Coordinates of C-alpha atoms in Angstrom, one line a residue:
X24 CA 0.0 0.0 0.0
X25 CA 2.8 2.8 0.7
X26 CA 4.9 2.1 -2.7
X27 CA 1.2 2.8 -4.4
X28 CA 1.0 6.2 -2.3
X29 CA 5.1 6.8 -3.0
X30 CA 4.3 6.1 -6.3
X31 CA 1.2 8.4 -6.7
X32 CA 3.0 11.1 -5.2
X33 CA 5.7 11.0 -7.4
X34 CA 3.6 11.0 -10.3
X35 CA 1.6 14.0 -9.1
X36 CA 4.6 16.5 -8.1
X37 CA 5.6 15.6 -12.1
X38 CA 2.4 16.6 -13.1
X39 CA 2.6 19.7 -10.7
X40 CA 5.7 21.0 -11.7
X41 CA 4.8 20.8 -15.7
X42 CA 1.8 22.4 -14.7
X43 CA 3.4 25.3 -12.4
X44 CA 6.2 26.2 -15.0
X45 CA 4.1 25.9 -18.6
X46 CA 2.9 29.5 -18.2
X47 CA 6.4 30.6 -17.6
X48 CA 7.5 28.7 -20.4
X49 CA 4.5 29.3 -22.9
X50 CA 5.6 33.1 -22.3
X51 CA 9.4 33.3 -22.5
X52 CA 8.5 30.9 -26.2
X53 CA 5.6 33.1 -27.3
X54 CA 7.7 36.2 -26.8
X55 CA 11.3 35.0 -28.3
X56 CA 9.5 33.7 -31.2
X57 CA 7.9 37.6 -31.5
X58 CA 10.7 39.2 -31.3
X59 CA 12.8 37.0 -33.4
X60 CA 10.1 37.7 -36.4
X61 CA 10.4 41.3 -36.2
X62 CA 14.5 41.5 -35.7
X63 CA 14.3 39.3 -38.9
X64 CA 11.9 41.4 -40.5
X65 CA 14.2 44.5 -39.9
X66 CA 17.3 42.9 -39.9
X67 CA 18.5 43.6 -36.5
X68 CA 20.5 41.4 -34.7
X69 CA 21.0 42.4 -31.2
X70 CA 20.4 39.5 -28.8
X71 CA 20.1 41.9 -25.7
X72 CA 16.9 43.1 -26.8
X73 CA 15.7 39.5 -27.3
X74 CA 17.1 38.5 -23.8
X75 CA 15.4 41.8 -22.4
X76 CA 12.3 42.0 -23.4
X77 CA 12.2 37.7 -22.7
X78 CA 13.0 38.7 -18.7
X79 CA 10.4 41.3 -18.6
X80 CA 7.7 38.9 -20.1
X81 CA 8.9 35.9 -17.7
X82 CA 8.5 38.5 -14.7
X83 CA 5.9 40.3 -15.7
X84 CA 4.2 36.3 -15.4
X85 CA 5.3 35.6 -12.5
X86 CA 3.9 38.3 -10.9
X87 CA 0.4 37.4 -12.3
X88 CA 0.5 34.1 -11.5
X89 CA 2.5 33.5 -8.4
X90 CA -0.6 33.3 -5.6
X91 CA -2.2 30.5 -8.2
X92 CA 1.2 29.1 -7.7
X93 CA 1.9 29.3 -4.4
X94 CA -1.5 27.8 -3.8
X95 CA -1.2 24.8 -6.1
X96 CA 2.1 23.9 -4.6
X97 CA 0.4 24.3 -0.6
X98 CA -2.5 22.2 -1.3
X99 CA 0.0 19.9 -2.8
X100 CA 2.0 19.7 0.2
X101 CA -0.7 19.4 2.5
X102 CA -2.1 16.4 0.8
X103 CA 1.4 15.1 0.8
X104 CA 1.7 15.6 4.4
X105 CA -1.9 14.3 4.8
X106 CA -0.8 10.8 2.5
X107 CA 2.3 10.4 4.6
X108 CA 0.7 10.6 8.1
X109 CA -1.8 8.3 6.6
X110 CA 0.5 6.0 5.4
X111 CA 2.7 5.8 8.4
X112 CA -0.5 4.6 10.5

């Protein structure tokens, strides 16, 4: 019974943490994609202004989302914690 709650676990802190960093990652990819269209379009090739405008973005979404994060990852916890006290009945 406690390598099928280990197990479980496991498989739901994965699923958390793809969860937790795909706006992050959706962002930084939408926005570097952007900016790599117009630097191509007008031929200008400074990767500071990619890198910049990429940090801003990332921030910028981490700022908006960080409660919904911090939330996710405490109820996750908790029912960790709950499993684990659970288990070691």
């Amino acid at each position: 019974m406690s390598n099928e709650i280990i197990a479980q676990l496991a498989s739901n802190l994965l699923w958390l943490v793809l969860i937790l960093s795909l706006p992050v990652v959706v962002v930084a990819s939408v926005v570097g994609v952007l900016v790599s269209l117009v630097q191509a379009l007008t031929q200008v090739q400074d990767q500071t202004i990619q890198f910049l405008l990429k940090l801003i973005a990332v921030c910028v979404t981490l700022v908006m989302t960080y409660h919904w994060m911090g939330a996710t990852l405490i109820g996750y916890t908790n029912m960790a914690f709950e499993q684990i006290s659970v288990m070691g009945k």
